[in-house]
Amino acid sequence: MEPRDNAFWVILLSFAIAFLLAIVPFPEWALNYRPQWVVMVLIYWAMALPYRIGIGFAWVTGVMVDILDGSMLGLNALALTVVVYITLNLHQRLRMFSAVQQSGLVLALAGLHMLMVHWMKIATDQTVSSNLFFLLGALSSAFLWPWIFVALRQLHVGFGVK
Amino acid sequence: MYADSRFDYLDRVRYGLAYVVTPLYWVADTPARVSDWIDDVLVSHQDLLEEKNQLQEELLLAQRQLQLLASLTSENSRLRALQAASQSVSGQVMTAEIIYISSDSGSRRVLINRGARNGVVNGQALLDAHGLMGQVIEVLPYTSWVMLITDVRHGTPVQVNRNGERAIARGSRSTAPELELEYVPETADIESGDLLVSSGLGQRFPKDYPVAKVTSVHHDPGQPFAVIKARPLAQLDRSRHVMLVISPVELNESELTILASDEMSVLPSTVTKPSADSEPSASSEPLVDGAPVEEPNAQASPAQLKPEE
């Protein structure tokens, strides 16, 4: 077995796809339902490989999201760090959960992420407070979670990511 | 995060990291480009002929108007030269395309596919074929963020085309992409249907570009100011092809220096493009820049000092 054969590139690839999906144009009516792809992918890898995907990785991912979104540097980084911290604390229980229970937790985490980003943006005067319909994105994330989970599981096992 | 909001040394970090993420935008934009390309390729001969005829008619009309405009422009520049004014109405433009729209519902920003490498600087105005769209607020290597005029934090200095009444058009707080005229007295002569053009005050936007059309004027006896709403003329949610204008501040500066060097020179209307690595000269404050600033021609220019007979 080669020393570098832990297929880390699969993780990077999954994140690249998540970034792409996060900036793909959405129709106007569906903007509020935009799923939190990056959050979901991050939760999966933090749950599956807690020794590899940690808080530092989450922070770097968040900085990338900040650049993509044109928001203040560190805003998404902080929110994603909190999300991953919670996931890391819960990862052993999370693995035992059924798909529905996992979806519930993803709903909570994605909602927390969006709320934190929203509040920080208001506090730093980057946006104005509007209605909370954007939280529907957390709902669509939770709805998509079982499929994301299966897909990432396939990648994980298929490529033997360790 | 705090550092980014208070200091600007992190701008360089953002600038560098933008190199990493630019390919992502490029890939995400591919479907739109492919559909454009398919539209271009799969056109019938008949459609092309019709379009050609229509364009020729439009060209004729436009040329007729251009002839009128040319005489007006020369007359205008003669009058301005008499006054030693240094404002140019026209400027050079650079075409760009919108490649990403911010998904944040509370702020209206778009990303365009021109950046510092193409000579974009902070504060440049963005137009589409119908009117003013916004201004550049952050320049990255190959892309730039533009704040639209309908953003709540954006104020556009405008004047009514009919009578020159001045006002500041701010982005509306409601979800509809509208503008609201701020602090307009009850007695102001503004009616619904009036055309608002950019006034050039604040020195961010070029003068006399159409901005919006007044849709409703509401006089509330309990309020000190009238509530006036306007609809932007630019197709903010439909346009993909846009134009960047070299900002009027640079025009004035370059012309002023030319005036200072040669007293007798008539106003040159040609402007050099800023070099690609020029630093953003204007402050990066994206807030209301419509404070009534003095016209740049108030600064003493040599022609003004000439004694009149």
PDB file of C-alpha atoms in Angstrom, chain A residues 31-34 114 118 130-139, chain B residues 105 175:
ATOM      1  CA  LEU A  31     -33.874  31.308  -3.891  1.00  0.00           C
ATOM      2  CA  ASN A  32     -35.196  30.710  -0.389  1.00  0.00           C
ATOM      3  CA  TYR A  33     -35.017  26.958  -0.883  1.00  0.00           C
ATOM      4  CA  ARG A  34     -31.352  26.864  -1.830  1.00  0.00           C
ATOM      5  CA  MET A 114     -27.855  30.330   8.349  1.00  0.00           C
ATOM      6  CA  HIS A 118     -27.592  36.306   8.980  1.00  0.00           C
ATOM      7  CA  SER A 130     -35.797  40.944   6.395  1.00  0.00           C
ATOM      8  CA  ASN A 131     -38.203  38.083   6.910  1.00  0.00           C
ATOM      9  CA  LEU A 132     -36.887  34.693   7.947  1.00  0.00           C
ATOM     10  CA  PHE A 133     -38.053  32.843   4.843  1.00  0.00           C
ATOM     11  CA  PHE A 134     -34.460  32.139   3.913  1.00  0.00           C
ATOM     12  CA  LEU A 135     -34.472  29.515   6.691  1.00  0.00           C
ATOM     13  CA  LEU A 136     -36.497  27.324   4.319  1.00  0.00           C
ATOM     14  CA  GLY A 137     -33.092  26.441   2.907  1.00  0.00           C
ATOM     15  CA  ALA A 138     -32.450  24.430   6.071  1.00  0.00           C
ATOM     16  CA  LEU A 139     -35.656  22.506   5.426  1.00  0.00           C
TER      17      LEU A 139
ATOM     18  CA  SER B 105     -31.890  38.487   0.147  1.00  0.00           C
ATOM     19  CA  THR B 175     -38.433  43.115  -1.359  1.00  0.00           C
TER      20      THR B 175
END
